[in-house]
mmCIF file of C-alpha atoms and ligand atoms in Angstrom:
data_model
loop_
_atom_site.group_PDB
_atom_site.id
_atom_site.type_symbol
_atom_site.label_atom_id
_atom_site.label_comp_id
_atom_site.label_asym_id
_atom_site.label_seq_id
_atom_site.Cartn_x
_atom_site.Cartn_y
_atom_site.Cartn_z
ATOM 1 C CA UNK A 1 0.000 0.000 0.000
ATOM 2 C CA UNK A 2 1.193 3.419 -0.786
ATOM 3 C CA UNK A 3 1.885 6.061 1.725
ATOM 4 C CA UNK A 4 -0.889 8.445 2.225
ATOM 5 C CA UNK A 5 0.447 11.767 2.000
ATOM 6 C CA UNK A 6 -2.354 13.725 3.268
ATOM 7 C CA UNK A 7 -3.127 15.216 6.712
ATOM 8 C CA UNK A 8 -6.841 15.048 8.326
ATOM 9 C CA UNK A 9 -6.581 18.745 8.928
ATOM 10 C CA UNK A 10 -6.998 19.408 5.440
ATOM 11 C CA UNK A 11 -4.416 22.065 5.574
ATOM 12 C CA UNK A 12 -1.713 21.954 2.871
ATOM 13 C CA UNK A 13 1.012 19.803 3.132
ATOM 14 C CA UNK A 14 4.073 19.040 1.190
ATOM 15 C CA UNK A 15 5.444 16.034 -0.437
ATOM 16 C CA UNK A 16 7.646 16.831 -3.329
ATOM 17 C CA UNK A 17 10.851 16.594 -2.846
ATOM 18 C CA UNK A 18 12.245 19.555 -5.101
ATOM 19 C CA UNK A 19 15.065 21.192 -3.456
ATOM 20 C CA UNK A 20 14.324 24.259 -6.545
ATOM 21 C CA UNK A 21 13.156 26.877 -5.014
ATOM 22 C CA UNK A 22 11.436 28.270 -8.429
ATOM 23 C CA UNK A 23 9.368 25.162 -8.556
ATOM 24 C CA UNK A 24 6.133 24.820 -5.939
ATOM 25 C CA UNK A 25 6.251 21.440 -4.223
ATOM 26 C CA UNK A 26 3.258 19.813 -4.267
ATOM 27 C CA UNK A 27 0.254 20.445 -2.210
ATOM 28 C CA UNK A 28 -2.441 18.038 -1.050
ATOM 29 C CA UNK A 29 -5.673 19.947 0.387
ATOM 30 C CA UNK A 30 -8.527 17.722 1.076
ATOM 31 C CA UNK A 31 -11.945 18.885 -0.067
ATOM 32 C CA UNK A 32 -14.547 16.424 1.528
ATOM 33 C CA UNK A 33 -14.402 14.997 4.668
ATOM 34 C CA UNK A 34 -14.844 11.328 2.869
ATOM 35 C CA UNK A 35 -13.347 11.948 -0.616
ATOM 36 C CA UNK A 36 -11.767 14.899 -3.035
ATOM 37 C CA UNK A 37 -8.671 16.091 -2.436
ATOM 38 C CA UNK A 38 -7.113 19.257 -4.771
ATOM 39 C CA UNK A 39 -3.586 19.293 -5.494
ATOM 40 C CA UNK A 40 -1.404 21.855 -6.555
ATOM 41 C CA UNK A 41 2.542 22.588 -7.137
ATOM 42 C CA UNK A 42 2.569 20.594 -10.428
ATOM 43 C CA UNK A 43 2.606 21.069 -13.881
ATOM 44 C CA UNK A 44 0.912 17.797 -15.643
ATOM 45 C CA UNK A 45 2.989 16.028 -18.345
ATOM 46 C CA UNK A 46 4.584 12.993 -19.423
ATOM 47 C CA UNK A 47 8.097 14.476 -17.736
ATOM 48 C CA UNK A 48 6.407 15.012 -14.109
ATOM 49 C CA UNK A 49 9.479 13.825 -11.667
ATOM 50 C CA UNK A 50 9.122 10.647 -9.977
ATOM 51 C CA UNK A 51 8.519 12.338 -6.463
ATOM 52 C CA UNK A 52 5.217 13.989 -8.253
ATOM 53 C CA UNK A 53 4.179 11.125 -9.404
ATOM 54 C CA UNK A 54 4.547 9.170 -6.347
ATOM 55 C CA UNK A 55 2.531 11.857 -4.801
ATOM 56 C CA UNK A 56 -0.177 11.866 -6.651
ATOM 57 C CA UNK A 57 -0.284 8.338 -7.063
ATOM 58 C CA UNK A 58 -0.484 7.914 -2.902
ATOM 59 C CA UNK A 59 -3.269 10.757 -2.576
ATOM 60 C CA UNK A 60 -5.447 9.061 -5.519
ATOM 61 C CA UNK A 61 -5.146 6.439 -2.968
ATOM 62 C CA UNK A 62 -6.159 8.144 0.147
ATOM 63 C CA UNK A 63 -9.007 10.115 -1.363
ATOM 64 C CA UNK A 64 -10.196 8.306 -4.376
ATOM 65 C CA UNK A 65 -10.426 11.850 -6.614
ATOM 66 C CA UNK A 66 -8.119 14.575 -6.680
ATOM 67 C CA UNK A 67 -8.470 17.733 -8.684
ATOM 68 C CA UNK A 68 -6.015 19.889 -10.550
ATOM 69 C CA UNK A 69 -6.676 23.538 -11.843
ATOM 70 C CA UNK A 70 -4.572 25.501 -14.390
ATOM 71 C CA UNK A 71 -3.787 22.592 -16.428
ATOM 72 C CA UNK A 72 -4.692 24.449 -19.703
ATOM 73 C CA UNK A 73 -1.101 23.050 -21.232
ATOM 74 C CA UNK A 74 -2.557 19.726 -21.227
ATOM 75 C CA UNK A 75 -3.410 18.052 -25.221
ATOM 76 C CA UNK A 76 -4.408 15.074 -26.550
ATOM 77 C CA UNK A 77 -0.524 13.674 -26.654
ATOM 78 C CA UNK A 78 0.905 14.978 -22.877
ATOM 79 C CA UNK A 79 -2.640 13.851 -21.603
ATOM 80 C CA UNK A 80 -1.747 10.541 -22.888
ATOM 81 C CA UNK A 81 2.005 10.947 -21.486
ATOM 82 C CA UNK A 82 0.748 11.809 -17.959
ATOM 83 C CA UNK A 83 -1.360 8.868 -17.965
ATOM 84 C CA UNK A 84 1.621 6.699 -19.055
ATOM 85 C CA UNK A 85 3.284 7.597 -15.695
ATOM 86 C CA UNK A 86 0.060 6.170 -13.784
ATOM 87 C CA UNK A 87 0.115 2.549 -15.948
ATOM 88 C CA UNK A 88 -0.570 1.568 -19.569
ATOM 89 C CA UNK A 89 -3.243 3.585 -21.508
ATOM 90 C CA UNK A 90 -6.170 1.558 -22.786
ATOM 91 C CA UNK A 91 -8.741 2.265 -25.412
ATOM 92 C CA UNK A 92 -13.052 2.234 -24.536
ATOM 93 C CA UNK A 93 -13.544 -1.894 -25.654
ATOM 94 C CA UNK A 94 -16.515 -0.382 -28.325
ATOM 95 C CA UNK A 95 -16.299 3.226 -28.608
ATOM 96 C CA UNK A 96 -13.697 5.089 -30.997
ATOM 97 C CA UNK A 97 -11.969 7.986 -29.374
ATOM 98 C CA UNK A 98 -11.606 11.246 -30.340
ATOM 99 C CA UNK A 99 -8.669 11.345 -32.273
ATOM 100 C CA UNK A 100 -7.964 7.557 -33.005
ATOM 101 C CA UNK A 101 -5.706 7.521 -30.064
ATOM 102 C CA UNK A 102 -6.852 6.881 -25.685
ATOM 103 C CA UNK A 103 -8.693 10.175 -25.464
ATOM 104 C CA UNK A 104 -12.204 9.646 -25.168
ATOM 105 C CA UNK A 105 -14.980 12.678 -26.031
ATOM 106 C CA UNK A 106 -17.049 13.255 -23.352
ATOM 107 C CA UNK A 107 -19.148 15.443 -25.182
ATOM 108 C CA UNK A 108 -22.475 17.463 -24.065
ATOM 109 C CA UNK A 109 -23.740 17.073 -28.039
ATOM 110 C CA UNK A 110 -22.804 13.496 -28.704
ATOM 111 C CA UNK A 111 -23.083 10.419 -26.985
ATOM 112 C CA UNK A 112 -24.833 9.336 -23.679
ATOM 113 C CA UNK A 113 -24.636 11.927 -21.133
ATOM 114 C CA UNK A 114 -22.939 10.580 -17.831
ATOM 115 C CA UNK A 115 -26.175 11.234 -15.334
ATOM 116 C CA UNK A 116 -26.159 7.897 -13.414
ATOM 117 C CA UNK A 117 -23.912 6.407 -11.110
ATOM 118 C CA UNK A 118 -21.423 4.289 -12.507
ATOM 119 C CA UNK A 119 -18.109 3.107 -12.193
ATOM 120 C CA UNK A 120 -16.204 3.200 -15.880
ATOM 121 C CA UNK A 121 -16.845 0.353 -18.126
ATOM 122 C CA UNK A 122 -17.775 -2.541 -15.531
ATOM 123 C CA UNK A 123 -18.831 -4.418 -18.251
ATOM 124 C CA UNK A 124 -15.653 -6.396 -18.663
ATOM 125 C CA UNK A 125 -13.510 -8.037 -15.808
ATOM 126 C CA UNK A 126 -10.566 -6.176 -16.060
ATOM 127 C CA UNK A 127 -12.443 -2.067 -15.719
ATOM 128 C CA UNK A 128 -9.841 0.423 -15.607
ATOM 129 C CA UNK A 129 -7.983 1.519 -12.710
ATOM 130 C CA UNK A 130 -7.937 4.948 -13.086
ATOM 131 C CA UNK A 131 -9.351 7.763 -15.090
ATOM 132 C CA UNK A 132 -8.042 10.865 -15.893
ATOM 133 C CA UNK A 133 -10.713 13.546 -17.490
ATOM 134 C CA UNK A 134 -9.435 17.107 -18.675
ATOM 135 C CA UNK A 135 -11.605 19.983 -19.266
ATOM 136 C CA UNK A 136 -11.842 21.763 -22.720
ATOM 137 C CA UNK A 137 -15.272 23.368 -22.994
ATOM 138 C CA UNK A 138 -16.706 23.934 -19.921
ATOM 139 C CA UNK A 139 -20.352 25.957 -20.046
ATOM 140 C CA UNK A 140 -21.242 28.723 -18.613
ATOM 141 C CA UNK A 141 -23.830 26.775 -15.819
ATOM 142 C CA UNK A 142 -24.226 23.540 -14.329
ATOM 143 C CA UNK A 143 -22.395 20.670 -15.846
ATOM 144 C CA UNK A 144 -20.606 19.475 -12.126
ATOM 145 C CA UNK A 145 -19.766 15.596 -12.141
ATOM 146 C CA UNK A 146 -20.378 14.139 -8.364
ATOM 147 C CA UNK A 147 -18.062 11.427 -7.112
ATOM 148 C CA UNK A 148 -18.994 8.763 -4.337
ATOM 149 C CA UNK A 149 -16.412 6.503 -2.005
ATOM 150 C CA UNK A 150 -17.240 3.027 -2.281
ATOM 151 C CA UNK A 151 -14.912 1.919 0.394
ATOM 152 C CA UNK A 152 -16.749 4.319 3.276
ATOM 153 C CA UNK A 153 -19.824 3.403 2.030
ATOM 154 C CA UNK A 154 -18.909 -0.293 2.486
ATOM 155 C CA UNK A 155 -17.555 0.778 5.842
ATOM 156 C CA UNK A 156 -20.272 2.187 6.736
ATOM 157 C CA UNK A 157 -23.048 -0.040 6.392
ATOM 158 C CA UNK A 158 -23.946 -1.715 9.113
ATOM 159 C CA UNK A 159 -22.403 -5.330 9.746
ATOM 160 C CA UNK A 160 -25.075 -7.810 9.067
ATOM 161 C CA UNK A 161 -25.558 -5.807 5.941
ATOM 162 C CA UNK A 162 -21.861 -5.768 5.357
ATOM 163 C CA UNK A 163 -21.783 -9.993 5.687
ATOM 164 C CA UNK A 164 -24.677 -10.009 3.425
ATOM 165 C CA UNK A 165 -22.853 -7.872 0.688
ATOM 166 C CA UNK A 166 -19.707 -9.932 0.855
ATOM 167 C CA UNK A 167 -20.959 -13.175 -0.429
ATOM 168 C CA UNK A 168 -22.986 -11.313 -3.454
ATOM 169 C CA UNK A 169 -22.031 -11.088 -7.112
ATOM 170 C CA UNK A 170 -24.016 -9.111 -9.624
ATOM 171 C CA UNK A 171 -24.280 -9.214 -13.400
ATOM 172 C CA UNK A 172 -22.906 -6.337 -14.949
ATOM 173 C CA UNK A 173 -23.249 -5.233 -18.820
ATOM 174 C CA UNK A 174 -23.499 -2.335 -21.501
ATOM 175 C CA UNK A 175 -26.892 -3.120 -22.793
ATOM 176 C CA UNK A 176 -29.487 -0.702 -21.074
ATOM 177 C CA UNK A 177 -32.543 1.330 -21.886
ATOM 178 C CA UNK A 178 -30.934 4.408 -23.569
ATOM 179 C CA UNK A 179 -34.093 5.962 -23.974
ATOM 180 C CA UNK A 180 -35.092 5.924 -20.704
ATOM 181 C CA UNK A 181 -31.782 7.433 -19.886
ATOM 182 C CA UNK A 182 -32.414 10.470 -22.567
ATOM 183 C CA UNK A 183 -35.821 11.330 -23.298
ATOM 184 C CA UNK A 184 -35.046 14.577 -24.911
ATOM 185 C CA UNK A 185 -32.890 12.608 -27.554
ATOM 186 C CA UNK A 186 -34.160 12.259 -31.017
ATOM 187 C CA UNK A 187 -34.247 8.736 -32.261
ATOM 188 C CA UNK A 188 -31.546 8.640 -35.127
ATOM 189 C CA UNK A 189 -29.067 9.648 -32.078
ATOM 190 C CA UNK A 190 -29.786 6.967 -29.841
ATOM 191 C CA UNK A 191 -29.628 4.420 -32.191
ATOM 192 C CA UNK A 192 -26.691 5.481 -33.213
ATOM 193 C CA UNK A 193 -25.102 5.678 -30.253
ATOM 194 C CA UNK A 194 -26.954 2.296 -28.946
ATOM 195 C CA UNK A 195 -25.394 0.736 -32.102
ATOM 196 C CA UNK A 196 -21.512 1.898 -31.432
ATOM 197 C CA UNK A 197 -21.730 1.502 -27.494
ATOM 198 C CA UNK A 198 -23.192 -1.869 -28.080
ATOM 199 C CA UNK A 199 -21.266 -3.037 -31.024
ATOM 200 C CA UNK A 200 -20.196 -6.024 -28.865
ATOM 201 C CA UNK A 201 -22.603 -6.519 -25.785
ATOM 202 C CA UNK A 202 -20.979 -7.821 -22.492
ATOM 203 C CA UNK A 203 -22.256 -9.774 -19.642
ATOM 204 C CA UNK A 204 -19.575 -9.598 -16.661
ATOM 205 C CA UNK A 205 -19.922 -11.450 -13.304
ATOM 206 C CA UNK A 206 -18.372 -9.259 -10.356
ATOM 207 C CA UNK A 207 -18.338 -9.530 -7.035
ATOM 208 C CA UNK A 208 -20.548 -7.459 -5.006
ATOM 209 C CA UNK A 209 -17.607 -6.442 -2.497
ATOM 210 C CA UNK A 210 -14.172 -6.035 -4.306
ATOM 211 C CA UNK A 211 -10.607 -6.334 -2.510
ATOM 212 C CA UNK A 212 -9.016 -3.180 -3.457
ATOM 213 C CA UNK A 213 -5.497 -4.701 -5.148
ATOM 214 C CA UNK A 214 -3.599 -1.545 -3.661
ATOM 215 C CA UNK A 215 -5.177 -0.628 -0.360
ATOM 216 C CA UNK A 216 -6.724 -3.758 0.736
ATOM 217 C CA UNK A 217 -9.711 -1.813 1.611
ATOM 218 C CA UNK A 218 -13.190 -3.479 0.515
ATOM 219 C CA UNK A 219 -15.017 -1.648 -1.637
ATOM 220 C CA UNK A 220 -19.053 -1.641 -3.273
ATOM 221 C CA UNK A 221 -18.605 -2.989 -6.685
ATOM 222 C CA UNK A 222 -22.104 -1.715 -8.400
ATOM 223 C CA UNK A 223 -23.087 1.439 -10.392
ATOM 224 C CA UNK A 224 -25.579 1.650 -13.592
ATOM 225 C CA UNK A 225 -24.257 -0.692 -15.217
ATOM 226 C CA UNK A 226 -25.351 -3.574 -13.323
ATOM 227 C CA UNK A 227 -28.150 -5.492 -14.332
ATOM 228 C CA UNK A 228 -29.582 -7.643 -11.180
ATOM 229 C CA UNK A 229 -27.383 -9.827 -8.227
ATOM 230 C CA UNK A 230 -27.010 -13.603 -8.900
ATOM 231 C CA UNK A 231 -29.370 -15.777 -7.237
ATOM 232 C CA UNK A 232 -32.419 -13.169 -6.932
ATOM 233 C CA UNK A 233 -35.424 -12.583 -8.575
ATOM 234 C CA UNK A 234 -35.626 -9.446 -10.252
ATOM 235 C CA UNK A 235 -37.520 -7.466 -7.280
ATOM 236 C CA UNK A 236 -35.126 -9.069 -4.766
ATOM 237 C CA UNK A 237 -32.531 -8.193 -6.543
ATOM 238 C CA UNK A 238 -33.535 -4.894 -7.467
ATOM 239 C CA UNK A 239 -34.563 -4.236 -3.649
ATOM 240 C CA UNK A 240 -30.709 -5.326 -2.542
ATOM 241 C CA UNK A 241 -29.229 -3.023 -5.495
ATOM 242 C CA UNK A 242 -30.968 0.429 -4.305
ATOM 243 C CA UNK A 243 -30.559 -0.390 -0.482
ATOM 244 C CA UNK A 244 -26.959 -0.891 -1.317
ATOM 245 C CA UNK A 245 -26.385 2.458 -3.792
ATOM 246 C CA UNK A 246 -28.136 4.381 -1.716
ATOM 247 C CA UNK A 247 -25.437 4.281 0.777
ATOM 248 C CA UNK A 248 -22.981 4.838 -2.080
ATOM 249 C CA UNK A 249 -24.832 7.975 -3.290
ATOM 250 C CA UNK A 250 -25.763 9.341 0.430
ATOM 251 C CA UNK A 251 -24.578 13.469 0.136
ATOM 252 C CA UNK A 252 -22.129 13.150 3.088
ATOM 253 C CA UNK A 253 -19.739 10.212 0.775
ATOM 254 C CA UNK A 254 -19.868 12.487 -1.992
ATOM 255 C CA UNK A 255 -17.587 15.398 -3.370
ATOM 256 C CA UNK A 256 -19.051 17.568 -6.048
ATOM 257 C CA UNK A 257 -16.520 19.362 -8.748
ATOM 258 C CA UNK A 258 -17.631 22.929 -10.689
ATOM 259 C CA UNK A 259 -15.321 22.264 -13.463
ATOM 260 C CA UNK A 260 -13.355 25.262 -15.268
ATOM 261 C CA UNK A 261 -11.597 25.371 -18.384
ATOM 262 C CA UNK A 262 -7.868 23.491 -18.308
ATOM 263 C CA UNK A 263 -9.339 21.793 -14.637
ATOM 264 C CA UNK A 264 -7.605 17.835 -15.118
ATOM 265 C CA UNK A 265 -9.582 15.214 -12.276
ATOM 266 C CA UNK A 266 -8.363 11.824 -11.431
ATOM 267 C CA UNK A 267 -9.789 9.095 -9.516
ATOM 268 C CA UNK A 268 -9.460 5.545 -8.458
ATOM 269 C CA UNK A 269 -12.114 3.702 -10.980
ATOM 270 C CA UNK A 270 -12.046 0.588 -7.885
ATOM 271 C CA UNK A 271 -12.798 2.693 -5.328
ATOM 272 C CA UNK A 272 -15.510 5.125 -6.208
ATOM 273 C CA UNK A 273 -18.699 6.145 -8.323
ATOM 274 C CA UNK A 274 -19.206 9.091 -10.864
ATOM 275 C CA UNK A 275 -22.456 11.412 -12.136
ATOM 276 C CA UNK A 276 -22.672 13.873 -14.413
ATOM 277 C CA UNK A 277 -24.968 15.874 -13.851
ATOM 278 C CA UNK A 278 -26.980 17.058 -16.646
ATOM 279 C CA UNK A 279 -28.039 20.676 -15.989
ATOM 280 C CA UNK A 280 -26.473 22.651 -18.365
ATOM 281 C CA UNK A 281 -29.143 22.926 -21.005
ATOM 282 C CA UNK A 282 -27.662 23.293 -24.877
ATOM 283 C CA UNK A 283 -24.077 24.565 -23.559
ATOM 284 C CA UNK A 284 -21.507 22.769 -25.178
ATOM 285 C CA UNK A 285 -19.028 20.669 -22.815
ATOM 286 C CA UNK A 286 -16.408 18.952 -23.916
ATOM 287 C CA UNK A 287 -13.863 16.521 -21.763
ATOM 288 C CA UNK A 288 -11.417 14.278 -22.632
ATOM 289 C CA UNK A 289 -10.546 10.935 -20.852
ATOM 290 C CA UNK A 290 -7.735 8.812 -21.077
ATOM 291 C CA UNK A 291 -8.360 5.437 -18.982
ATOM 292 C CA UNK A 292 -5.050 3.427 -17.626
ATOM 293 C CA UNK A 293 -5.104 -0.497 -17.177
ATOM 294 C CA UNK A 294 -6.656 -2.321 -14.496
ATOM 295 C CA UNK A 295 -6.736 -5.973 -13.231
ATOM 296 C CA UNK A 296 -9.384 -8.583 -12.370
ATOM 297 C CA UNK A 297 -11.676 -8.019 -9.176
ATOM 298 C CA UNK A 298 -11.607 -10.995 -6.798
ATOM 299 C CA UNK A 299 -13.902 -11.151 -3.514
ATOM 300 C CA UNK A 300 -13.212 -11.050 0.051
ATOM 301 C CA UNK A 301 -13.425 -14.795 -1.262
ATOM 302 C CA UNK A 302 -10.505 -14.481 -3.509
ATOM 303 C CA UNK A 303 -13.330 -15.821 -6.190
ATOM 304 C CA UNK A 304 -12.454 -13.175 -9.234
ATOM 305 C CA UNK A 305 -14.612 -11.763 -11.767
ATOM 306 C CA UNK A 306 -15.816 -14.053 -14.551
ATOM 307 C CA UNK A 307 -16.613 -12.871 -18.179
ATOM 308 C CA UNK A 308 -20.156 -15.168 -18.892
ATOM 309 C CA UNK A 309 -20.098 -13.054 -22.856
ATOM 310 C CA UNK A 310 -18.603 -13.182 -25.358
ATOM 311 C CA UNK A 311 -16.067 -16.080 -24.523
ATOM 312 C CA UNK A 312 -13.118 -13.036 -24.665
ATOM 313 C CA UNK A 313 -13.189 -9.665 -24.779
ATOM 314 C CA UNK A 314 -12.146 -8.500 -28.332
ATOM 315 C CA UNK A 315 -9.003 -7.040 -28.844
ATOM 316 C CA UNK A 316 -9.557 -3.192 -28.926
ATOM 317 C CA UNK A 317 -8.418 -1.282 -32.632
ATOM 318 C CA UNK A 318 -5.343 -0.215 -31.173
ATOM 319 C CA UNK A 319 -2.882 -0.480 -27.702
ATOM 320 C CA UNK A 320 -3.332 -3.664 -25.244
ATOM 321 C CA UNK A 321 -6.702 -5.527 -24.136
ATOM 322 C CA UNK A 322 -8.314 -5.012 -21.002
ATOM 323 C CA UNK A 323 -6.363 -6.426 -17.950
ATOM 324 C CA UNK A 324 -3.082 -7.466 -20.497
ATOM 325 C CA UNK A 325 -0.794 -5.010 -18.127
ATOM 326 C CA UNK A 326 -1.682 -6.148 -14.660
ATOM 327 C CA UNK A 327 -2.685 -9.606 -14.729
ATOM 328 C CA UNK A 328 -0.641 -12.986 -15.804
ATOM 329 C CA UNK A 329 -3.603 -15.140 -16.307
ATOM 330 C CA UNK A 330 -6.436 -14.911 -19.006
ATOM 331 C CA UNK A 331 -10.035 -13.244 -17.664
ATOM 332 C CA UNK A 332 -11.825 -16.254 -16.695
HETATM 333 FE FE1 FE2 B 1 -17.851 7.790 -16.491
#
């Protein structure tokens, strides 16, 4: 486990290890009591020191999000760099990026819009670690994204619940009602989009409670993309699901971010939940994300995650597959 590098007093406190005095070291200030922390002292890039990037690395761990403003350097290539230094880049399994390279659109006018809870791209065993989202258009109103701490809200449920959750597994998968997620959108769109999100449709079997591979820390493995828990009927399951999230989603595990223009966020994809919230009316917004490798879930059975479909996941158009930097043995 890394070294958290934080205090509880949120007041600044610093962990870089420049001895030039021209350079800031850099600053962790938490934001939330439970999660968020903003950093500051470093310019983002593919040449960050090593001290930086240990930094970084050991407050993504201790708050699960951490925030940098001023990053307005940051483009497509450095973005990709940075996220180099964090583990291997990998490409969305279905959806093309922006410019043929990592860096997914996030983009107000095309696309789903990210207003549910979710955790990126559950859908296949081996979700990414970490994601790293920059700001290019941000509107003029509304348009925050919410992040949740899975690991409190484990923490904090209370035990019998806890002993329930650990011996769960849930269904996760990428085929769900668009239109009930965007009313407002005309038809040709969400087919469209249905038809490139969907190209290939996984069905992923995770466990309910995951074993963080860093912190050890048990965390709620759920989010939108889940489709019912093993062994339930549909209202049983759905009943367990929303008793569950709403403990993930309750105000006081959440951090809420008002984005500006060259703003970079990063956050553990195993140990929290993400919303965008959809308030901006027809004001363009436009992130980018670059998402870095993860491995297979297990339990607090050591059982892992099991793909039930396709038999593999398909090779994406460019870079590694899903899971191919952290883990020695095929997704089973
Ligand atoms: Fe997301």
């Amino acid at each position: 486990m890394a070294t958290a590098t934080h205090t509880d007093t949120g007041s600044h406190t610093d962990t870089g290890s420049h001895t030039d005095t021209d350079t800031p070291a850099l600053t962790v200030a938490k934001i939330g009591g439970r999660i968020g922390a903003e950093i500051g002292g470093v310019r983002l890039g593919g040449d960050l020191p090593d001290a930086d990037v240990a930094g970084i690395r050991a407050a993504l761990l201790a708050h699960k999000v951490v925030f940098f403003r001023n990053q307005e350097h940051l483009d497509e290539a450095s973005h990709e760099a940075f996220a180099e230094r964090l583990g291997a880049p990998v490409a969305h399994p279905t959806v093309p990026s922006a410019d043929g390279r990592y860096a997914l659109g996030i983009d107000s006018h095309h696309g789903a819009r990210a207003n549910q809870w979710h955790t990126d791209v559950t859908f296949v065993p081996a979700y990414p670690a970490f994601s790293i989202l920059r700001a290019v258009t941000i509107p003029p109103y509304g348009g925050d994204t919410l992040w949740a701490n899975t690991a409190t809200a484990y923490a904090g449920l209370p035990e019998p619940l806890r002993a329930l959750a650990d011996g769960l597994r849930a269904v996760h998968s990428n085929e769900y009602d668009y239109a009930a997620l965007r009313p407002d959108a005309l038809p040709e769109a969400l087919a469209q989009y249905r038809e490139v999100f969907t190209s290939t449709t996984f069905l992923t079997e995770h466990p309910v409670v995951r074993v963080h591979p860093e912190t050890g820390e048990r965390t709620l493995l759920l989010g939108n993309f889940v489709q019912r828990i093993q062994g339930f009927t549909g209202r049983d399951s759905r009943a367990l699901l929303d008793l569950l999230q709403a403990h993930i989603e309750s105000p006081e595990n959440t951090v809420r971010w008002q984005w500006q223009p060259g703003d970079v966020a990063i956050w553990d994809n195993r140990a929290t939940q993400h919303y965008g919230v959809d308030d901006s009316d027809d004001h363009e917004r436009t992130l980018r994300r670059v998402t870095v490798d993860g491995d297979v879930p297990v339990g607090p059975d050591g059982a892992p995650s099991r793909l039930i479909s396709p038999e593999t996941v398909p090779d994406p158009s460019f870079g590694i597959p899903s899971g191919a930097s952290t883990s020695d043995t095929p997704a089973v």
